[in-house]
Short mmCIF file of C-alpha atoms and ligand atoms in Angstrom, two decimals:
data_model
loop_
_atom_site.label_atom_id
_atom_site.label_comp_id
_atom_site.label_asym_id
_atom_site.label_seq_id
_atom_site.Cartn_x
_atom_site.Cartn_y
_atom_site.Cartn_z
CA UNK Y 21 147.98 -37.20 -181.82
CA UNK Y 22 150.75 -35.18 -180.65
CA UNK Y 23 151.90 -32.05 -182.55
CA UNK Y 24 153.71 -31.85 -186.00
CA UNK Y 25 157.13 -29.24 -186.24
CA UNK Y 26 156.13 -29.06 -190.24
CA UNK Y 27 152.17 -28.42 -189.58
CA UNK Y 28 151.52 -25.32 -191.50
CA UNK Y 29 149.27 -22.87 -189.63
CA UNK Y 30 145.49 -22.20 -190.14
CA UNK Y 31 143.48 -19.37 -188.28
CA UNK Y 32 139.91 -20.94 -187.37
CA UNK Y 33 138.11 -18.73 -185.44
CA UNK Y 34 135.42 -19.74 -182.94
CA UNK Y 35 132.68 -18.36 -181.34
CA UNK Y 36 129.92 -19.02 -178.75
CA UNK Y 37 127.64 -21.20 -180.95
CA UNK Y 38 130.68 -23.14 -181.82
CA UNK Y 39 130.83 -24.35 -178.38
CA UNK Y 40 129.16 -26.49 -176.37
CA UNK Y 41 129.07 -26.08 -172.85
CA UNK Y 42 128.36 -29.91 -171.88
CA UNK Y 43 131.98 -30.78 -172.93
CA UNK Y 44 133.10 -28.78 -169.58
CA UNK Y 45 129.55 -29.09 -167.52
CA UNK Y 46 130.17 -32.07 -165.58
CA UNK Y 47 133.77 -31.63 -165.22
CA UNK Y 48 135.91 -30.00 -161.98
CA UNK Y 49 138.07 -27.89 -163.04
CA UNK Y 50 141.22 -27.46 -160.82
CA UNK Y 51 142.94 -23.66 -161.34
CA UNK Y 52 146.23 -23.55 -160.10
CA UNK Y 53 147.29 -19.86 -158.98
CA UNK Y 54 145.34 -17.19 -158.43
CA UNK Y 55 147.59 -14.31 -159.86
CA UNK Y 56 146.12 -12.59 -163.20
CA UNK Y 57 145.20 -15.03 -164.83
CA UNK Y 58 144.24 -17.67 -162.42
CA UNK Y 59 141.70 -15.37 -160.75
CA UNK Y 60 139.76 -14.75 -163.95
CA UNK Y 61 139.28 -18.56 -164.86
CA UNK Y 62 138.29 -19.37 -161.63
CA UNK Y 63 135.60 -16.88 -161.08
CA UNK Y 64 134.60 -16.72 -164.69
CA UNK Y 65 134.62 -20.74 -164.82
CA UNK Y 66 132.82 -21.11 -161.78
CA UNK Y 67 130.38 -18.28 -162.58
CA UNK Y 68 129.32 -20.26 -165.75
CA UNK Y 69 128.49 -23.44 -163.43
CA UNK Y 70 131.99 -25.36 -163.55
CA UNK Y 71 133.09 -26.99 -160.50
CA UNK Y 72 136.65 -25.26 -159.71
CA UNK Y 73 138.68 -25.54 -157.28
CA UNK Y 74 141.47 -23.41 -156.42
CA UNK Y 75 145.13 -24.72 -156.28
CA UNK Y 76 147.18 -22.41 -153.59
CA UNK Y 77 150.13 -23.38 -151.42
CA UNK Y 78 149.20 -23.63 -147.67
CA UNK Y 79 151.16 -20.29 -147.31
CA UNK Y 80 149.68 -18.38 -150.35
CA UNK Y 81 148.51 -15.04 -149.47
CA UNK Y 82 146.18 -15.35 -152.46
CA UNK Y 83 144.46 -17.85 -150.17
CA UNK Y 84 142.01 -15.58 -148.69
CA UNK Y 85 141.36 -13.80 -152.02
CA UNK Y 86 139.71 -17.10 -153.56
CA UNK Y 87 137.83 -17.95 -150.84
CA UNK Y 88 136.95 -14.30 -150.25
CA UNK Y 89 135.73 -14.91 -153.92
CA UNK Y 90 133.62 -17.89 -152.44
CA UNK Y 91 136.12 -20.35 -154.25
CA UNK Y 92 137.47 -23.67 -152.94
CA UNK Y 93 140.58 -23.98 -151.72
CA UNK Y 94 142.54 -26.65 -151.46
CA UNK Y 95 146.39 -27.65 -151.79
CA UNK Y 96 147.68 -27.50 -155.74
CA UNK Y 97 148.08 -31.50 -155.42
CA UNK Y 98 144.21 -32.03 -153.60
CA UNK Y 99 143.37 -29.79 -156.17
CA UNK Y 100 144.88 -31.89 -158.90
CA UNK Y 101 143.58 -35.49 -157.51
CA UNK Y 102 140.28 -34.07 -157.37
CA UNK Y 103 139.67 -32.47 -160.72
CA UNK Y 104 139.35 -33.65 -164.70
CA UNK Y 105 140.76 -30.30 -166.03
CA UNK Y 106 144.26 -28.81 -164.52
CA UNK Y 107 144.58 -25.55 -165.44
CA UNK Y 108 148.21 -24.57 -164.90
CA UNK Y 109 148.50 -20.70 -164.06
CA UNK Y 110 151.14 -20.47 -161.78
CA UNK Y 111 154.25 -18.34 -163.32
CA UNK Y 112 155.94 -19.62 -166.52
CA UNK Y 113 159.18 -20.38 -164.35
CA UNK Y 114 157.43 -22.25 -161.22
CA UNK Y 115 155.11 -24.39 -163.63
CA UNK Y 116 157.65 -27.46 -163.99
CA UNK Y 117 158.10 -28.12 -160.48
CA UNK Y 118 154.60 -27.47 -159.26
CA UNK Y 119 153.89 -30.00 -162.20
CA UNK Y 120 156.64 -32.37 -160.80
CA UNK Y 121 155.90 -32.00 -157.08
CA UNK Y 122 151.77 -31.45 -157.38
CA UNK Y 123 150.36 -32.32 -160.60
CA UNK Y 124 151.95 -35.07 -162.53
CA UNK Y 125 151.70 -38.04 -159.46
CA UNK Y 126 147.83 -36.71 -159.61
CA UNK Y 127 147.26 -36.92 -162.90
CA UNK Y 128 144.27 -40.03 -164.36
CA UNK Y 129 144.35 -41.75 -167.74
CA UNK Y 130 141.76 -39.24 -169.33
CA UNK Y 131 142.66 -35.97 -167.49
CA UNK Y 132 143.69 -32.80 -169.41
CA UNK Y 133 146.17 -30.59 -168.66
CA UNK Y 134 145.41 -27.22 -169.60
CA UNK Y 135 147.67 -23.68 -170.24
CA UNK Y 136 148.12 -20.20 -171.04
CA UNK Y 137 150.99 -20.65 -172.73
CA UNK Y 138 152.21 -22.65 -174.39
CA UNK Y 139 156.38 -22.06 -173.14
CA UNK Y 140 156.87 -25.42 -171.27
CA UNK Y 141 155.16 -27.62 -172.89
CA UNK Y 142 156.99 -26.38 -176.52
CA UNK Y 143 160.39 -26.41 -175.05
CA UNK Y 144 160.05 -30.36 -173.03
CA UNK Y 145 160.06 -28.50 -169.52
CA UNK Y 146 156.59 -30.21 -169.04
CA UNK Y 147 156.30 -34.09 -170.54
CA UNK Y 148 153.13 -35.09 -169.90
CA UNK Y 149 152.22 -38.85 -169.65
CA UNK Y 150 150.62 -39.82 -172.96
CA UNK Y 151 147.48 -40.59 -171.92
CA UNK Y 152 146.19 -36.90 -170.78
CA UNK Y 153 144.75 -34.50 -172.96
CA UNK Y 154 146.91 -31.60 -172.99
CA UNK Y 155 145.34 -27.98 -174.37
CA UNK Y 156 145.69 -24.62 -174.46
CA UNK Y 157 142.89 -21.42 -173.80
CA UNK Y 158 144.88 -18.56 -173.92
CA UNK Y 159 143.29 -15.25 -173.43
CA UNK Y 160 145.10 -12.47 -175.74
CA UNK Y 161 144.89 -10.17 -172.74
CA UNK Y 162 145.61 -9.41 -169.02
CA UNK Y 163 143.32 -11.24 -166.47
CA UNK Y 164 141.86 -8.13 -164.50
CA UNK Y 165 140.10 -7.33 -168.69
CA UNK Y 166 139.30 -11.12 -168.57
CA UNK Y 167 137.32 -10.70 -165.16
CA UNK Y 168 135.76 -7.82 -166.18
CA UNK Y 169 134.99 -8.24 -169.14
CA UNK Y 170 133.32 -11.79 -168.54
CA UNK Y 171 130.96 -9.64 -165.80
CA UNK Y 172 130.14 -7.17 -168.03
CA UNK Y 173 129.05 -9.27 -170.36
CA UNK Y 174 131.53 -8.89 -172.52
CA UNK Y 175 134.09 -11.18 -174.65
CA UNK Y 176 137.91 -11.41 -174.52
CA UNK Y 177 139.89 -12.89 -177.77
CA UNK Y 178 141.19 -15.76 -177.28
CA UNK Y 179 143.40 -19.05 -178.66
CA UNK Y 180 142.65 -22.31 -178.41
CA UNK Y 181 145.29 -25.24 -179.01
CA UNK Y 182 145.33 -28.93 -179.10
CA UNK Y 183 149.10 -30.45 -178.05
CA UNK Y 184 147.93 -34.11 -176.95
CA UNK Y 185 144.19 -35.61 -177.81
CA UNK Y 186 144.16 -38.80 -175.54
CA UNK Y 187 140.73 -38.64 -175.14
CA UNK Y 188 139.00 -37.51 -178.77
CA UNK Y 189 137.50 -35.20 -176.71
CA UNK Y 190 140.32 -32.46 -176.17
CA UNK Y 191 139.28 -30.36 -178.78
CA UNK Y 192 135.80 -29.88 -177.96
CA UNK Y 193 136.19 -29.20 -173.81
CA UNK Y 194 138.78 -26.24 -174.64
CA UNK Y 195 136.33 -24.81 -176.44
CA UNK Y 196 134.02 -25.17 -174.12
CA UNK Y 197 136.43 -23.85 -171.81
CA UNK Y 198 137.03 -21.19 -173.43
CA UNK Y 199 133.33 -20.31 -173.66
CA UNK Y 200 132.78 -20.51 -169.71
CA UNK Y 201 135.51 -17.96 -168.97
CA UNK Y 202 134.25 -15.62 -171.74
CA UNK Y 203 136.63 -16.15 -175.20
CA UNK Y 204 133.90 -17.25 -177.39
CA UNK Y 205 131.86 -14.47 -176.85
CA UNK Y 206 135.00 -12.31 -178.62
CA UNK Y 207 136.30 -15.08 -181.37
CA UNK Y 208 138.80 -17.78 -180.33
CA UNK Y 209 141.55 -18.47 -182.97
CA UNK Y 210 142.84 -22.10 -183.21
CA UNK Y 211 146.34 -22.28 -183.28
CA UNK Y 212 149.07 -24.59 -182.11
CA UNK Y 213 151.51 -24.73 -178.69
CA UNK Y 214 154.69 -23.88 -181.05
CA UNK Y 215 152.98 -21.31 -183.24
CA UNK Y 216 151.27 -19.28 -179.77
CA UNK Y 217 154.75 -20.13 -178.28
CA UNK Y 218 157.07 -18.53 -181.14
CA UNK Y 219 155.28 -15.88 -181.84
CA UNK Y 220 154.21 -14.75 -178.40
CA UNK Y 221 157.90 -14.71 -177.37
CA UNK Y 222 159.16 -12.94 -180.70
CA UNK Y 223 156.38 -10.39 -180.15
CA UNK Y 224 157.55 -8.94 -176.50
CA UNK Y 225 161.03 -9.40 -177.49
CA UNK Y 226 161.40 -7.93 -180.82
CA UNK Y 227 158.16 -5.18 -181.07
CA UNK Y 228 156.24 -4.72 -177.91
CA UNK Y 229 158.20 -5.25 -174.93
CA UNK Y 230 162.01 -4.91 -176.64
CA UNK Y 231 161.64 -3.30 -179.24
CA UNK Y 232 159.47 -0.46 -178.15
CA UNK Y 233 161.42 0.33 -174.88
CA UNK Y 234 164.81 0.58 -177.30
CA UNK Y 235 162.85 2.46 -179.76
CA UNK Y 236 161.57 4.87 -176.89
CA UNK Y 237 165.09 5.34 -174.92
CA UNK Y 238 166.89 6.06 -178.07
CA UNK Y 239 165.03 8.42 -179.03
CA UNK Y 240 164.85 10.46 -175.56
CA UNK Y 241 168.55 9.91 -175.33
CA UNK Y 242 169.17 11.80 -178.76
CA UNK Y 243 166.81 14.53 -178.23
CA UNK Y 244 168.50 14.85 -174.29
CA UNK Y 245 172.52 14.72 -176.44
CA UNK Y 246 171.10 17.42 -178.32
CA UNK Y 247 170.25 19.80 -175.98
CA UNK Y 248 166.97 19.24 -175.69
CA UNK Y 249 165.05 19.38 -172.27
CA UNK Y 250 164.39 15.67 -170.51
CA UNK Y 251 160.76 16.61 -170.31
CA UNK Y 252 160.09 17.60 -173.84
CA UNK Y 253 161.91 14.33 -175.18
CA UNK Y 254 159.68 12.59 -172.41
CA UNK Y 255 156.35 14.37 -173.85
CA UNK Y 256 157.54 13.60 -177.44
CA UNK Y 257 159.31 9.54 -177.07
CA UNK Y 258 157.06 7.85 -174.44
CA UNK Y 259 154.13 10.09 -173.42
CA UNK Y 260 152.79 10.71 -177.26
CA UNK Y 261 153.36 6.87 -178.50
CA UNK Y 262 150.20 6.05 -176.24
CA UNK Y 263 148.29 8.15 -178.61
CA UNK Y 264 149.26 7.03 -182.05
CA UNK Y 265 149.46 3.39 -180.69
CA UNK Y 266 144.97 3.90 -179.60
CA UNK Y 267 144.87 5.09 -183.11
CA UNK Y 268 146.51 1.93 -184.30
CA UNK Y 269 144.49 -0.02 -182.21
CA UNK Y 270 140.90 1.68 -182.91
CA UNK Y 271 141.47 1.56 -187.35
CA UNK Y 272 145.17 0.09 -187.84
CA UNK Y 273 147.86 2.06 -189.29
CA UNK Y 274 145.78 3.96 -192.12
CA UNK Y 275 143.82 4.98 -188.89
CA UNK Y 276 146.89 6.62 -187.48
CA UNK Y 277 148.25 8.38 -190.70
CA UNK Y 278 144.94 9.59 -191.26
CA UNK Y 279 144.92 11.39 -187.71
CA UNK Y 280 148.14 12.80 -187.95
CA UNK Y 281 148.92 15.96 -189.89
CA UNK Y 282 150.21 15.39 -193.52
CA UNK Y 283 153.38 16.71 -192.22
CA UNK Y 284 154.02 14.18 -189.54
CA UNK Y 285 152.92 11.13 -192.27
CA UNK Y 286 155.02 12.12 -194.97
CA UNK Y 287 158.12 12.96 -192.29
CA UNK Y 288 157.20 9.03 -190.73
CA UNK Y 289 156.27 7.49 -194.39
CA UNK Y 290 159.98 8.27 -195.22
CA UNK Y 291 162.13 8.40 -192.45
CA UNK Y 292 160.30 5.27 -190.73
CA UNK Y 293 162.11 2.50 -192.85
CA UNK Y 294 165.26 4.51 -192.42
CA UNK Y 295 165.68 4.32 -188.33
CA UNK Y 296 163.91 0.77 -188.64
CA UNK Y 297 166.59 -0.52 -191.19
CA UNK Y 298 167.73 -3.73 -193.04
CA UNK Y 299 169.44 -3.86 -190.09
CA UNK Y 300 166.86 -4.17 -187.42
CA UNK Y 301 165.15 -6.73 -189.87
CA UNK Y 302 168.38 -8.83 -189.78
CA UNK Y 303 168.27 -8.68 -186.27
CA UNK Y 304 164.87 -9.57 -185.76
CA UNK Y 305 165.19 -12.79 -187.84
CA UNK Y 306 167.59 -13.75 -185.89
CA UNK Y 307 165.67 -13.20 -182.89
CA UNK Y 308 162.98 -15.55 -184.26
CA UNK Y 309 165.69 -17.97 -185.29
CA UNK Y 310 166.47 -17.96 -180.86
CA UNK Y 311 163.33 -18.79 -180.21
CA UNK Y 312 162.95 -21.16 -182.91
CA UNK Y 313 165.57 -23.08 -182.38
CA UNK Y 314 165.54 -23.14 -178.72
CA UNK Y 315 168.32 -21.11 -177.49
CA UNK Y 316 166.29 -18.01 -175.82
CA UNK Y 317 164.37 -20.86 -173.72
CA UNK Y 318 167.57 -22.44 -172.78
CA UNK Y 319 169.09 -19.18 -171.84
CA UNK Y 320 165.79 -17.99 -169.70
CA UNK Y 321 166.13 -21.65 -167.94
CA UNK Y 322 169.59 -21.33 -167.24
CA UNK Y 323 169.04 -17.71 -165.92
CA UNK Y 324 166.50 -19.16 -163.59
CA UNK Y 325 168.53 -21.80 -162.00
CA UNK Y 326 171.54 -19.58 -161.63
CA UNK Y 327 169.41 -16.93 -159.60
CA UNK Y 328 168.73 -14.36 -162.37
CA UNK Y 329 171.71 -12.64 -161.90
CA UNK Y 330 171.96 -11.07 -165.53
CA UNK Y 331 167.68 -10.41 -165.02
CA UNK Y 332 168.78 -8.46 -161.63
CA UNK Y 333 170.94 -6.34 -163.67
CA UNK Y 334 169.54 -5.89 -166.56
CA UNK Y 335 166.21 -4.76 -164.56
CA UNK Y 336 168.33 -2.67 -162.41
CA UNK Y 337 169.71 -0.50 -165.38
CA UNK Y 338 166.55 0.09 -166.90
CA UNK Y 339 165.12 1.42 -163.42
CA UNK Y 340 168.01 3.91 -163.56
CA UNK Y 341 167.50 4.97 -166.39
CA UNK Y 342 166.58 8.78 -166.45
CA UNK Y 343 163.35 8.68 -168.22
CA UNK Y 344 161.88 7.00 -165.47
CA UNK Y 345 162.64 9.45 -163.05
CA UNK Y 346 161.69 12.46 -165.63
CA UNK Y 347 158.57 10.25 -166.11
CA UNK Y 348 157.65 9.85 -162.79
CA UNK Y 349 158.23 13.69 -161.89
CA UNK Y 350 156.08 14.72 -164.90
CA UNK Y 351 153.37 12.11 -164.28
CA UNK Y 352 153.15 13.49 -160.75
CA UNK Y 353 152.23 16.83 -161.93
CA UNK Y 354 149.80 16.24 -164.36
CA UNK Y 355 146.40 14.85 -163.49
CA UNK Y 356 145.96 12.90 -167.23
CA UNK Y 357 147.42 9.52 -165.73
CA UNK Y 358 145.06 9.07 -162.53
CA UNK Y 359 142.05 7.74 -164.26
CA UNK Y 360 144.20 4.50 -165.25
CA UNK Y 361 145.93 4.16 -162.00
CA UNK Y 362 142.99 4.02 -160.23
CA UNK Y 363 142.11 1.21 -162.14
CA UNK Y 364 145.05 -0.98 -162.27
CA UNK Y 365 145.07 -0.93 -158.54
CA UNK Y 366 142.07 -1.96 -158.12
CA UNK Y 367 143.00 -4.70 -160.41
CA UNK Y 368 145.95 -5.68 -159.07
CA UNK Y 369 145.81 -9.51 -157.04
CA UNK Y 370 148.25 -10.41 -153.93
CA UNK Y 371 150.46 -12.89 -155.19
P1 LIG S 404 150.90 -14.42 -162.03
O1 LIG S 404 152.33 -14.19 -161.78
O2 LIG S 404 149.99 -13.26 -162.13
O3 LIG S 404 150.26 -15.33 -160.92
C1 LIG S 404 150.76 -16.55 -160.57
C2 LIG S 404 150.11 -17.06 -159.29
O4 LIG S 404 150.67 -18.34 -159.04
C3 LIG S 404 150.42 -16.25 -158.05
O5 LIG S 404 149.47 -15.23 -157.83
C4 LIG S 404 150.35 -17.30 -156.97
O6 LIG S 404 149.01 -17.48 -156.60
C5 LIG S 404 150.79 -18.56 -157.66
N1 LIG S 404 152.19 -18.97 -157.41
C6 LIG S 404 153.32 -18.24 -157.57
N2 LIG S 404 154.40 -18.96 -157.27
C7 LIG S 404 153.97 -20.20 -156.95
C8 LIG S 404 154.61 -21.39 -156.58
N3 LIG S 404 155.94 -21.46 -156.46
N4 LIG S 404 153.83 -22.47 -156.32
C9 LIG S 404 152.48 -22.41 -156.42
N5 LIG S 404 151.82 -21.29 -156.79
C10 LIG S 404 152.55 -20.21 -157.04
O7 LIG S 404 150.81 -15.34 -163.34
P2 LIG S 404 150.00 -15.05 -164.68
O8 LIG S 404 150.53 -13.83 -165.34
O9 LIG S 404 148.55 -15.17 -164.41
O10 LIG S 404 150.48 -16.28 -165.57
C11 LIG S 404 149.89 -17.56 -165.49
C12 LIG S 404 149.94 -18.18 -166.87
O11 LIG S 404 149.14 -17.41 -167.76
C13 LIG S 404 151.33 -18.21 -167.49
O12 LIG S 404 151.47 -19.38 -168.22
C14 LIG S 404 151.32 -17.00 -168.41
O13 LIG S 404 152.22 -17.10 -169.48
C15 LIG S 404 149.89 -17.06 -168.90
N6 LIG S 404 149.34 -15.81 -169.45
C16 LIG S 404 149.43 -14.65 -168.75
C17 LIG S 404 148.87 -13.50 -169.27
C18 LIG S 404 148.91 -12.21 -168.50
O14 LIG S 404 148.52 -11.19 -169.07
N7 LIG S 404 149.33 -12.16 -167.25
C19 LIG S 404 148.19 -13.53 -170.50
C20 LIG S 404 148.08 -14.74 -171.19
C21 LIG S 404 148.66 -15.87 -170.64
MG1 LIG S 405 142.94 -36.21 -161.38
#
């Protein structure tokens, strides 16, 4: 069974008596990379009694994390001729030639290969033989929250998708691998590599990761044209959306209007649609169509193999860009930002 383009798209949702743990019990799971993600499977697999062993080049300063984590370490390809389950967490851009070079001349009639995302196995970069499961148990969150939540006894959300059922059996061991490192216990949504693919990638580009950055330097930049001081438009563009967005998060938008004063929700309610026009919508369909169609992988590939120069620049010109510095000063003089700091370095993993 291998994926249909027409399929239309359900929303299962699982949880932890869904699952059942024997489907991964017996298995050894091999967990290649230990960045964000890769360290959260591994300890959160192994934690729940899965055999895992740790995929790290021979030079990999993440080497001494794992074992420091009492994990096994072996080579990515050992790792790969050893286990049942490869679980592919090396970067997005490295994952077809550690798949060329490490995974695919290990690979047994039976195996499954296993992802985060779903990127290269949507766009062909990965074509796995046909007779490996191939699945997908992607947390809807950073690794550091999967870690901790999974030791606290807590759940992280979670998708589960099927590309490639060799076995019969693909279905039920994501599940159950999406149990041991902690999904379950939040809800696991089924869904399929091109839907978790598509919408993932039209999500950071056109609201969360795009959208919002354009949304937030336009809107310093016009207060700054004005006359208006660079901290005020810093207070007012990027410091404040943290606080409407927690209010979106904690009760959705109805939440947020009904924290904000009547003033503010009648001044968004109108002028909202009018910044965000016909216009943007235009351009965000054709943003999906990119993705859709193939042309923003193709362009992100080609990037790649030329060197990333346009990536350099672009990356460059944002780092210049004087919000950052006004940011930086103001965030230096105010003590609300340490609390979160403090965390995300202590979260942070070697690469
Ligand atoms: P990462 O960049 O944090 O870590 C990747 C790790 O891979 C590195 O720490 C290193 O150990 C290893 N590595 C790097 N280059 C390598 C190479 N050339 N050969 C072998 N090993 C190498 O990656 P990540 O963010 O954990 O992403 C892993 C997967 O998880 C991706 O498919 C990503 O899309 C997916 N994902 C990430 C997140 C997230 O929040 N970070 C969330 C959901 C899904
Ligand atoms: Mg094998």
């Amino acid at each position: 069974m291998t994926e249909d383009d027409t399929q239309t798209f359900n929303s299962t949702v699982y949880y932890d008596e869904d699952a059942d743990e024997e489907a991964i019990a017996h298995e050894t799971v091999a967990v290649l990379g230990y960045g964000s993600q890769g360290h959260a499977h591994a300890q959160n697999l192994s934690e729940s009694g899965v055999d895992v062993i740790v995929g790290l080049r021979e030079d990999s300063s993440s080497r001494s994390a794992a074992e420091s984590d009492g994990l096994r370490v072996e080579t990515p390809a050992d790792a790969a001729a050893e286990a049942d389950i490869v679980s592919v967490l090396v970067p997005d851009t490295v994952q077809p030639d550690v798949y060329e070079n490490a995974v695919e001349p290990n690979l047994d009639a039976g195996d499954t290969l296993q992802f985060a995302h779903g990127f290269n196995i949507h766009y062909n970069q990965i074509q796995p033989p046909e007779d490996v499961d191939v699945t997908m148990v992607a947390p809807k969150s950073p690794g550091h929250l999967v870690r901790r939540n999974y030791e606290n006894d807590e759940g992280t959300p979670g998708l589960l998708a099927v590309y490639q059922d060799a076995t019969g059996d693909a279905h039920d061991q994501g599940l159950a691998y999406a149990a041991a490192i902690g999904c379950t216990r939040a809800g696991v949504v089924e869904t399929s590599f091109r839907e978790e693919t598509e919408t993932d990638l039209f999500g950071e580009q056109a609201v969360l990761c795009g959208g919002v950055t354009s949304l937030v330097k336009q809107g310093y930049e016009t207060l700054v044209d004005a006359g208006y001081s660079p901290e005020m438009a810093y207070f007012e563009c990027l410091n404040e959306l943290k606080l409407i967005v927690d209010l979106m998060y904690e009760d959705g938008l109805g939440g947020m209007w009904d924290s904000v004063s009547d003033t503010a929700e009648y001044g968004g309610l109108t002028q909202g649609d009018v910044i965000v026009d016909e216009h943007a919508r235009e351009n965000m369909e054709e943003v999906l169509e990119k993705v859709q169609n193939g042309e923003f992988a193709r362009e992100w590939i080609a990037e790649n193999q030329a060197g990333r120069p346009s990536y350099t620049q672009l990356r460059t010109a944002e780092k210049n860009h004087e919000i950052e510095a006004v940011g930086e000063e103001l965030r230096g003089l105010f003590a609300w930002q340490d609390e979160e700091e403090d965390e995300e370095e202590s979260a942070e993993v070697t690469a």
